[in-house]
Amino acid sequence: MAYKKVLTVQDISCVGQCSLTVALPILSACGHETCVLPSAVLSTHTYGFKGFTFADLTEEIPKINAHWQKEGITFDCLYTGYLGSTKQIEYVSDLIPLVKGKVVVDPAMADNGNLYYGFDDAFVKQMAKLCAKSDYLLPNITEACFLTGVEYKQEYDKAYIDLILQKLVEIGCKNVILTGVSYTPETTGVVVFENGEYKYYEHKKMPKGAHGTGDIYASAFVGALLNGKDAFTSASIAANYVLDCIAKTQDHPEHWYGAIFEPSLPKLIEALK
Ligand code: PXL
């Protein structure tokens, strides 16, 4: 197993199985040293809970960066997820010089045609700038539409997906893993655009999704990528893992706020061998 040092920047939602509480265990299970920079601390995530608390840590980021620079600390990978403010995205870009390997950006800001609570056009514009600096970008279709200005559609064909990918390349993105691409009612999958080539990993569609699977997906993808797998293999391993997590969650309607990802970690580790 490769042992890499990854820095992940995303929020701590104390309850809700997303962002850092997902990334840290998954990356550790994949065998990597995982350094964290919490972008904000929330009592819960913002989807479906009311009255959550939100402590913004934006102004901590430059101070932490300055200390790391002084100490000569570097990372093999930077993996960003949910970021709490527009200013914060700028500060996160300033961390890139500490990275000796790949920058992976999950522009966690939207789903099902809508931006998450609290985000606006300025946030999207700044996120597009960070995406242009990524080596691997992992948007869902909604996020890709916000980033590129392409109209969001629930039904589409391959030409629509090609257009989205072309527009992402135009704004400077290099390799893109576009999630939730579904051409038939029974199937869905991921389009992997790597080194100018498209590949599609298609798999069965679960009757019901689960919240936070984008974060689980991105974390497993990074975990696999840092183990030396290519983007397509990493994308497929992550997709199979997420399917397993969703299957485990479906028998537990009381578990509406996240996906039960922990019991399937041994399977993820096995897939990396
Ligand atoms: O990536 C999902 C996510 C992460 N963090 C927070 C969120 C969400 C989605 O709703 O609200 C705080």
PDB file of C-alpha atoms in Angstrom, residues 14-266:
ATOM      1  CA  CYS A  14     -20.651  17.408  14.092  1.00  0.00           C
ATOM      2  CA  VAL A  15     -23.691  15.275  13.215  1.00  0.00           C
ATOM      3  CA  GLY A  16     -24.625  14.244   9.702  1.00  0.00           C
ATOM      4  CA  GLN A  17     -21.974  11.907   8.221  1.00  0.00           C
ATOM      5  CA  CYS A  18     -20.499  14.234   5.648  1.00  0.00           C
ATOM      6  CA  SER A  19     -17.342  16.213   4.937  1.00  0.00           C
ATOM      7  CA  LEU A  20     -14.516  15.649   7.476  1.00  0.00           C
ATOM      8  CA  THR A  21     -16.315  13.005   9.552  1.00  0.00           C
ATOM      9  CA  VAL A  22     -16.450  10.961   6.345  1.00  0.00           C
ATOM     10  CA  ALA A  23     -13.155  11.947   4.671  1.00  0.00           C
ATOM     11  CA  LEU A  24     -10.941  11.276   7.689  1.00  0.00           C
ATOM     12  CA  PRO A  25     -12.026   7.667   8.366  1.00  0.00           C
ATOM     13  CA  ILE A  26     -12.177   6.752   4.665  1.00  0.00           C
ATOM     14  CA  LEU A  27      -8.729   8.146   3.839  1.00  0.00           C
ATOM     15  CA  SER A  28      -7.263   6.538   6.960  1.00  0.00           C
ATOM     16  CA  ALA A  29      -8.841   3.200   6.013  1.00  0.00           C
ATOM     17  CA  CYS A  30      -7.267   3.574   2.568  1.00  0.00           C
ATOM     18  CA  GLY A  31      -3.914   3.744   4.361  1.00  0.00           C
ATOM     19  CA  HIS A  32      -3.027   7.431   4.188  1.00  0.00           C
ATOM     20  CA  GLU A  33      -1.856   9.975   6.736  1.00  0.00           C
ATOM     21  CA  THR A  34      -4.711  12.462   6.794  1.00  0.00           C
ATOM     22  CA  CYS A  35      -4.153  16.057   7.855  1.00  0.00           C
ATOM     23  CA  VAL A  36      -7.254  18.200   8.246  1.00  0.00           C
ATOM     24  CA  LEU A  37      -8.075  21.852   7.978  1.00  0.00           C
ATOM     25  CA  PRO A  38     -11.666  22.409   9.143  1.00  0.00           C
ATOM     26  CA  SER A  39     -13.318  25.161   7.080  1.00  0.00           C
ATOM     27  CA  ALA A  40     -16.166  25.631   9.557  1.00  0.00           C
ATOM     28  CA  VAL A  41     -17.792  23.837  12.470  1.00  0.00           C
ATOM     29  CA  LEU A  42     -21.529  23.201  12.219  1.00  0.00           C
ATOM     30  CA  SER A  43     -23.768  21.415  14.708  1.00  0.00           C
ATOM     31  CA  THR A  44     -25.207  19.446  11.760  1.00  0.00           C
ATOM     32  CA  HIS A  45     -25.019  19.732   7.979  1.00  0.00           C
ATOM     33  CA  THR A  46     -27.403  22.163   6.293  1.00  0.00           C
ATOM     34  CA  TYR A  47     -29.665  19.695   4.505  1.00  0.00           C
ATOM     35  CA  GLY A  48     -32.864  18.816   6.338  1.00  0.00           C
ATOM     36  CA  PHE A  49     -31.873  20.108   9.784  1.00  0.00           C
ATOM     37  CA  LYS A  50     -33.213  23.439  11.056  1.00  0.00           C
ATOM     38  CA  GLY A  51     -31.440  25.951  13.318  1.00  0.00           C
ATOM     39  CA  PHE A  52     -27.931  24.525  12.923  1.00  0.00           C
ATOM     40  CA  THR A  53     -24.965  26.483  14.316  1.00  0.00           C
ATOM     41  CA  PHE A  54     -22.158  27.655  12.009  1.00  0.00           C
ATOM     42  CA  ALA A  55     -18.719  28.796  13.217  1.00  0.00           C
ATOM     43  CA  ASP A  56     -16.792  30.109  10.241  1.00  0.00           C
ATOM     44  CA  LEU A  57     -13.046  29.374  10.399  1.00  0.00           C
ATOM     45  CA  THR A  58     -12.081  31.388   7.298  1.00  0.00           C
ATOM     46  CA  GLU A  59      -9.605  33.671   9.071  1.00  0.00           C
ATOM     47  CA  GLU A  60      -7.823  30.687  10.658  1.00  0.00           C
ATOM     48  CA  ILE A  61      -6.724  29.421   7.239  1.00  0.00           C
ATOM     49  CA  PRO A  62      -4.014  32.025   6.450  1.00  0.00           C
ATOM     50  CA  LYS A  63      -2.640  31.712  10.001  1.00  0.00           C
ATOM     51  CA  ILE A  64      -2.458  27.927   9.729  1.00  0.00           C
ATOM     52  CA  ASN A  65      -0.887  28.216   6.266  1.00  0.00           C
ATOM     53  CA  ALA A  66       1.770  30.655   7.573  1.00  0.00           C
ATOM     54  CA  HIS A  67       2.672  28.265  10.401  1.00  0.00           C
ATOM     55  CA  TRP A  68       2.933  25.296   8.029  1.00  0.00           C
ATOM     56  CA  GLN A  69       5.177  27.327   5.711  1.00  0.00           C
ATOM     57  CA  LYS A  70       7.427  28.222   8.639  1.00  0.00           C
ATOM     58  CA  GLU A  71       7.647  24.557   9.631  1.00  0.00           C
ATOM     59  CA  GLY A  72       8.328  23.466   6.044  1.00  0.00           C
ATOM     60  CA  ILE A  73       5.249  21.186   6.084  1.00  0.00           C
ATOM     61  CA  THR A  74       4.191  19.818   2.678  1.00  0.00           C
ATOM     62  CA  PHE A  75       1.578  17.370   1.426  1.00  0.00           C
ATOM     63  CA  ASP A  76       1.346  14.696  -1.274  1.00  0.00           C
ATOM     64  CA  CYS A  77      -2.216  15.724  -2.067  1.00  0.00           C
ATOM     65  CA  LEU A  78      -4.728  18.491  -1.357  1.00  0.00           C
ATOM     66  CA  TYR A  79      -8.348  17.380  -1.397  1.00  0.00           C
ATOM     67  CA  THR A  80     -10.986  20.059  -0.880  1.00  0.00           C
ATOM     68  CA  GLY A  81     -14.687  19.599  -0.155  1.00  0.00           C
ATOM     69  CA  TYR A  82     -17.387  21.860   1.297  1.00  0.00           C
ATOM     70  CA  LEU A  83     -15.951  25.327   1.896  1.00  0.00           C
ATOM     71  CA  GLY A  84     -17.745  27.799   4.105  1.00  0.00           C
ATOM     72  CA  SER A  85     -17.260  31.175   2.401  1.00  0.00           C
ATOM     73  CA  THR A  86     -16.139  32.861  -0.828  1.00  0.00           C
ATOM     74  CA  LYS A  87     -13.064  34.348   0.851  1.00  0.00           C
ATOM     75  CA  GLN A  88     -12.149  30.921   2.113  1.00  0.00           C
ATOM     76  CA  ILE A  89     -11.836  29.582  -1.440  1.00  0.00           C
ATOM     77  CA  GLU A  90      -9.120  32.192  -2.095  1.00  0.00           C
ATOM     78  CA  TYR A  91      -7.278  31.177   1.060  1.00  0.00           C
ATOM     79  CA  VAL A  92      -7.506  27.516   0.059  1.00  0.00           C
ATOM     80  CA  SER A  93      -5.857  28.352  -3.299  1.00  0.00           C
ATOM     81  CA  ASP A  94      -2.987  29.819  -1.276  1.00  0.00           C
ATOM     82  CA  LEU A  95      -2.366  26.333   0.193  1.00  0.00           C
ATOM     83  CA  ILE A  96      -1.512  24.871  -3.235  1.00  0.00           C
ATOM     84  CA  PRO A  97       2.233  25.728  -3.039  1.00  0.00           C
ATOM     85  CA  LEU A  98       2.441  23.289  -0.069  1.00  0.00           C
ATOM     86  CA  VAL A  99       1.308  20.435  -2.317  1.00  0.00           C
ATOM     87  CA  LYS A 100       3.934  18.262  -3.996  1.00  0.00           C
ATOM     88  CA  GLY A 101       1.393  15.998  -5.757  1.00  0.00           C
ATOM     89  CA  LYS A 102      -2.192  16.234  -6.952  1.00  0.00           C
ATOM     90  CA  VAL A 103      -4.928  18.764  -6.179  1.00  0.00           C
ATOM     91  CA  VAL A 104      -8.390  17.185  -6.062  1.00  0.00           C
ATOM     92  CA  VAL A 105     -11.410  19.489  -5.838  1.00  0.00           C
ATOM     93  CA  ASP A 106     -14.920  18.376  -4.980  1.00  0.00           C
ATOM     94  CA  PRO A 107     -16.918  21.585  -5.529  1.00  0.00           C
ATOM     95  CA  ALA A 108     -19.436  20.506  -2.896  1.00  0.00           C
ATOM     96  CA  MET A 109     -21.989  23.271  -3.298  1.00  0.00           C
ATOM     97  CA  ALA A 110     -25.107  21.970  -5.055  1.00  0.00           C
ATOM     98  CA  ASP A 111     -27.315  19.003  -5.941  1.00  0.00           C
ATOM     99  CA  ASN A 112     -30.591  18.264  -7.698  1.00  0.00           C
ATOM    100  CA  GLY A 113     -30.506  21.556  -9.612  1.00  0.00           C
ATOM    101  CA  ASN A 114     -30.014  23.777  -6.533  1.00  0.00           C
ATOM    102  CA  LEU A 115     -27.168  25.411  -4.628  1.00  0.00           C
ATOM    103  CA  TYR A 116     -26.856  24.344  -0.983  1.00  0.00           C
ATOM    104  CA  TYR A 117     -28.169  26.762   1.637  1.00  0.00           C
ATOM    105  CA  GLY A 118     -26.060  29.938   1.980  1.00  0.00           C
ATOM    106  CA  PHE A 119     -24.213  29.856  -1.366  1.00  0.00           C
ATOM    107  CA  ASP A 120     -24.550  32.484  -4.117  1.00  0.00           C
ATOM    108  CA  ASP A 121     -23.142  33.475  -7.549  1.00  0.00           C
ATOM    109  CA  ALA A 122     -20.003  35.013  -6.039  1.00  0.00           C
ATOM    110  CA  PHE A 123     -19.239  31.716  -4.306  1.00  0.00           C
ATOM    111  CA  VAL A 124     -19.754  29.796  -7.572  1.00  0.00           C
ATOM    112  CA  LYS A 125     -17.438  32.184  -9.497  1.00  0.00           C
ATOM    113  CA  GLN A 126     -14.679  31.823  -6.920  1.00  0.00           C
ATOM    114  CA  MET A 127     -15.127  28.037  -6.813  1.00  0.00           C
ATOM    115  CA  ALA A 128     -14.716  27.946 -10.617  1.00  0.00           C
ATOM    116  CA  LYS A 129     -11.290  29.589 -10.146  1.00  0.00           C
ATOM    117  CA  LEU A 130     -10.242  26.894  -7.666  1.00  0.00           C
ATOM    118  CA  CYS A 131     -11.562  24.177 -10.004  1.00  0.00           C
ATOM    119  CA  ALA A 132      -9.306  25.548 -12.778  1.00  0.00           C
ATOM    120  CA  LYS A 133      -6.324  24.822 -10.522  1.00  0.00           C
ATOM    121  CA  SER A 134      -7.327  21.212  -9.847  1.00  0.00           C
ATOM    122  CA  ASP A 135      -5.716  18.109 -11.309  1.00  0.00           C
ATOM    123  CA  TYR A 136      -8.948  16.176 -10.701  1.00  0.00           C
ATOM    124  CA  LEU A 137     -12.391  17.751 -10.385  1.00  0.00           C
ATOM    125  CA  LEU A 138     -15.342  15.754  -9.016  1.00  0.00           C
ATOM    126  CA  PRO A 139     -18.600  17.603  -9.674  1.00  0.00           C
ATOM    127  CA  ASN A 140     -22.103  16.207  -9.935  1.00  0.00           C
ATOM    128  CA  ILE A 141     -24.147  17.459 -12.902  1.00  0.00           C
ATOM    129  CA  THR A 142     -25.738  20.303 -10.909  1.00  0.00           C
ATOM    130  CA  GLU A 143     -22.323  21.590  -9.769  1.00  0.00           C
ATOM    131  CA  ALA A 144     -20.904  21.275 -13.289  1.00  0.00           C
ATOM    132  CA  CYS A 145     -23.847  23.324 -14.625  1.00  0.00           C
ATOM    133  CA  PHE A 146     -23.338  26.081 -12.043  1.00  0.00           C
ATOM    134  CA  LEU A 147     -19.593  26.151 -12.812  1.00  0.00           C
ATOM    135  CA  THR A 148     -20.062  26.368 -16.586  1.00  0.00           C
ATOM    136  CA  GLY A 149     -23.374  28.192 -17.015  1.00  0.00           C
ATOM    137  CA  VAL A 150     -24.872  25.226 -18.912  1.00  0.00           C
ATOM    138  CA  GLU A 151     -28.609  24.884 -18.215  1.00  0.00           C
ATOM    139  CA  TYR A 152     -29.406  22.094 -15.710  1.00  0.00           C
ATOM    140  CA  LYS A 153     -31.507  19.287 -17.192  1.00  0.00           C
ATOM    141  CA  GLN A 154     -32.883  16.165 -15.562  1.00  0.00           C
ATOM    142  CA  GLU A 155     -33.123  14.318 -18.865  1.00  0.00           C
ATOM    143  CA  TYR A 156     -30.275  14.510 -21.334  1.00  0.00           C
ATOM    144  CA  ASP A 157     -28.212  12.651 -23.880  1.00  0.00           C
ATOM    145  CA  LYS A 158     -24.501  12.098 -24.441  1.00  0.00           C
ATOM    146  CA  ALA A 159     -24.177  15.372 -26.398  1.00  0.00           C
ATOM    147  CA  TYR A 160     -25.309  17.308 -23.284  1.00  0.00           C
ATOM    148  CA  ILE A 161     -22.692  15.571 -21.112  1.00  0.00           C
ATOM    149  CA  ASP A 162     -20.025  16.215 -23.777  1.00  0.00           C
ATOM    150  CA  LEU A 163     -20.975  19.900 -23.765  1.00  0.00           C
ATOM    151  CA  ILE A 164     -20.626  20.124 -19.967  1.00  0.00           C
ATOM    152  CA  LEU A 165     -17.202  18.447 -20.102  1.00  0.00           C
ATOM    153  CA  GLN A 166     -16.058  20.693 -22.948  1.00  0.00           C
ATOM    154  CA  LYS A 167     -17.108  23.793 -20.965  1.00  0.00           C
ATOM    155  CA  LEU A 168     -15.267  22.530 -17.867  1.00  0.00           C
ATOM    156  CA  VAL A 169     -12.127  22.092 -19.955  1.00  0.00           C
ATOM    157  CA  GLU A 170     -12.649  25.632 -21.333  1.00  0.00           C
ATOM    158  CA  ILE A 171     -12.577  27.071 -17.794  1.00  0.00           C
ATOM    159  CA  GLY A 172      -9.261  25.259 -17.183  1.00  0.00           C
ATOM    160  CA  CYS A 173     -10.205  21.921 -15.601  1.00  0.00           C
ATOM    161  CA  LYS A 174      -7.850  19.069 -16.522  1.00  0.00           C
ATOM    162  CA  ASN A 175      -9.303  15.716 -15.491  1.00  0.00           C
ATOM    163  CA  VAL A 176     -12.975  15.480 -14.575  1.00  0.00           C
ATOM    164  CA  ILE A 177     -14.972  12.777 -12.841  1.00  0.00           C
ATOM    165  CA  LEU A 178     -18.603  13.707 -13.460  1.00  0.00           C
ATOM    166  CA  THR A 179     -20.905  11.810 -11.107  1.00  0.00           C
ATOM    167  CA  GLY A 180     -24.571  10.864 -11.386  1.00  0.00           C
ATOM    168  CA  VAL A 181     -24.669  10.528 -15.174  1.00  0.00           C
ATOM    169  CA  SER A 182     -27.728   8.450 -16.005  1.00  0.00           C
ATOM    170  CA  TYR A 183     -28.876   7.529 -19.509  1.00  0.00           C
ATOM    171  CA  THR A 184     -31.513   4.920 -18.595  1.00  0.00           C
ATOM    172  CA  PRO A 185     -34.045   4.713 -15.733  1.00  0.00           C
ATOM    173  CA  GLU A 186     -32.361   1.614 -14.256  1.00  0.00           C
ATOM    174  CA  THR A 187     -28.724   2.733 -14.491  1.00  0.00           C
ATOM    175  CA  THR A 188     -26.442   5.563 -13.521  1.00  0.00           C
ATOM    176  CA  GLY A 189     -22.698   6.055 -13.513  1.00  0.00           C
ATOM    177  CA  VAL A 190     -19.660   8.298 -13.721  1.00  0.00           C
ATOM    178  CA  VAL A 191     -17.972   9.803 -16.742  1.00  0.00           C
ATOM    179  CA  VAL A 192     -14.205   9.897 -16.354  1.00  0.00           C
ATOM    180  CA  PHE A 193     -12.446  12.410 -18.561  1.00  0.00           C
ATOM    181  CA  GLU A 194      -8.709  11.820 -18.136  1.00  0.00           C
ATOM    182  CA  ASN A 195      -5.858  12.915 -20.410  1.00  0.00           C
ATOM    183  CA  GLY A 196      -8.376  13.944 -23.078  1.00  0.00           C
ATOM    184  CA  GLU A 197     -10.154  10.543 -23.109  1.00  0.00           C
ATOM    185  CA  TYR A 198     -13.729   9.742 -21.981  1.00  0.00           C
ATOM    186  CA  LYS A 199     -14.735   6.532 -20.249  1.00  0.00           C
ATOM    187  CA  TYR A 200     -18.080   5.712 -18.657  1.00  0.00           C
ATOM    188  CA  TYR A 201     -18.548   3.439 -15.654  1.00  0.00           C
ATOM    189  CA  GLU A 202     -22.205   2.435 -15.635  1.00  0.00           C
ATOM    190  CA  HIS A 203     -23.871   0.621 -12.760  1.00  0.00           C
ATOM    191  CA  LYS A 204     -27.334  -0.064 -11.371  1.00  0.00           C
ATOM    192  CA  LYS A 205     -29.333   2.850  -9.975  1.00  0.00           C
ATOM    193  CA  MET A 206     -30.508   2.448  -6.390  1.00  0.00           C
ATOM    194  CA  PRO A 207     -34.211   3.281  -5.905  1.00  0.00           C
ATOM    195  CA  LYS A 208     -33.305   5.966  -3.352  1.00  0.00           C
ATOM    196  CA  GLY A 209     -30.035   7.870  -2.835  1.00  0.00           C
ATOM    197  CA  ALA A 210     -28.619   9.028   0.490  1.00  0.00           C
ATOM    198  CA  HIS A 211     -27.301  12.367   1.720  1.00  0.00           C
ATOM    199  CA  GLY A 212     -23.514  12.838   1.799  1.00  0.00           C
ATOM    200  CA  THR A 213     -22.684  10.229  -0.813  1.00  0.00           C
ATOM    201  CA  GLY A 214     -20.771  12.867  -2.826  1.00  0.00           C
ATOM    202  CA  ASP A 215     -18.333  13.216   0.083  1.00  0.00           C
ATOM    203  CA  ILE A 216     -18.052   9.443   0.518  1.00  0.00           C
ATOM    204  CA  TYR A 217     -17.468   9.106  -3.214  1.00  0.00           C
ATOM    205  CA  ALA A 218     -14.773  11.803  -3.390  1.00  0.00           C
ATOM    206  CA  SER A 219     -12.956  10.466  -0.310  1.00  0.00           C
ATOM    207  CA  ALA A 220     -12.875   6.901  -1.655  1.00  0.00           C
ATOM    208  CA  PHE A 221     -11.740   8.215  -5.051  1.00  0.00           C
ATOM    209  CA  VAL A 222      -8.830  10.103  -3.455  1.00  0.00           C
ATOM    210  CA  GLY A 223      -7.980   7.090  -1.289  1.00  0.00           C
ATOM    211  CA  ALA A 224      -7.757   4.863  -4.368  1.00  0.00           C
ATOM    212  CA  LEU A 225      -5.944   7.428  -6.521  1.00  0.00           C
ATOM    213  CA  LEU A 226      -3.255   7.835  -3.863  1.00  0.00           C
ATOM    214  CA  ASN A 227      -2.819   4.067  -3.881  1.00  0.00           C
ATOM    215  CA  GLY A 228      -1.634   4.376  -7.472  1.00  0.00           C
ATOM    216  CA  LYS A 229      -4.900   3.465  -9.229  1.00  0.00           C
ATOM    217  CA  ASP A 230      -5.743   5.401 -12.407  1.00  0.00           C
ATOM    218  CA  ALA A 231      -8.720   7.747 -12.392  1.00  0.00           C
ATOM    219  CA  PHE A 232     -11.102   5.283 -14.072  1.00  0.00           C
ATOM    220  CA  THR A 233     -10.245   2.467 -11.644  1.00  0.00           C
ATOM    221  CA  SER A 234     -10.479   4.871  -8.693  1.00  0.00           C
ATOM    222  CA  ALA A 235     -13.836   6.156  -9.941  1.00  0.00           C
ATOM    223  CA  SER A 236     -15.152   2.584 -10.308  1.00  0.00           C
ATOM    224  CA  ILE A 237     -13.912   1.501  -6.861  1.00  0.00           C
ATOM    225  CA  ALA A 238     -15.529   4.592  -5.302  1.00  0.00           C
ATOM    226  CA  ALA A 239     -18.815   3.972  -7.166  1.00  0.00           C
ATOM    227  CA  ASN A 240     -19.006   0.338  -5.994  1.00  0.00           C
ATOM    228  CA  TYR A 241     -18.302   1.442  -2.431  1.00  0.00           C
ATOM    229  CA  VAL A 242     -21.016   4.111  -2.495  1.00  0.00           C
ATOM    230  CA  LEU A 243     -23.523   1.592  -3.908  1.00  0.00           C
ATOM    231  CA  ASP A 244     -22.768  -0.689  -0.991  1.00  0.00           C
ATOM    232  CA  CYS A 245     -23.203   2.168   1.504  1.00  0.00           C
ATOM    233  CA  ILE A 246     -26.539   3.178  -0.032  1.00  0.00           C
ATOM    234  CA  ALA A 247     -27.739  -0.442   0.058  1.00  0.00           C
ATOM    235  CA  LYS A 248     -26.902  -0.622   3.798  1.00  0.00           C
ATOM    236  CA  THR A 249     -28.698   2.685   4.446  1.00  0.00           C
ATOM    237  CA  GLN A 250     -31.924   1.768   2.691  1.00  0.00           C
ATOM    238  CA  ASP A 251     -33.110  -0.582   5.424  1.00  0.00           C
ATOM    239  CA  HIS A 252     -32.866   2.269   7.955  1.00  0.00           C
ATOM    240  CA  PRO A 253     -35.405   5.017   7.163  1.00  0.00           C
ATOM    241  CA  GLU A 254     -34.565   6.711  10.500  1.00  0.00           C
ATOM    242  CA  HIS A 255     -31.061   7.259   9.084  1.00  0.00           C
ATOM    243  CA  TRP A 256     -32.247   9.968   6.622  1.00  0.00           C
ATOM    244  CA  TYR A 257     -29.375  12.425   7.203  1.00  0.00           C
ATOM    245  CA  GLY A 258     -26.429  10.423   5.865  1.00  0.00           C
ATOM    246  CA  ALA A 259     -25.207   7.142   4.459  1.00  0.00           C
ATOM    247  CA  ILE A 260     -24.077   4.206   6.586  1.00  0.00           C
ATOM    248  CA  PHE A 261     -20.539   4.016   5.206  1.00  0.00           C
ATOM    249  CA  GLU A 262     -18.543   2.458   8.064  1.00  0.00           C
ATOM    250  CA  PRO A 263     -19.550  -1.240   7.777  1.00  0.00           C
ATOM    251  CA  SER A 264     -18.453  -1.304   4.102  1.00  0.00           C
ATOM    252  CA  LEU A 265     -14.922   0.000   4.773  1.00  0.00           C
ATOM    253  CA  PRO A 266     -13.432  -3.540   4.763  1.00  0.00           C
TER     254      PRO A 266
END
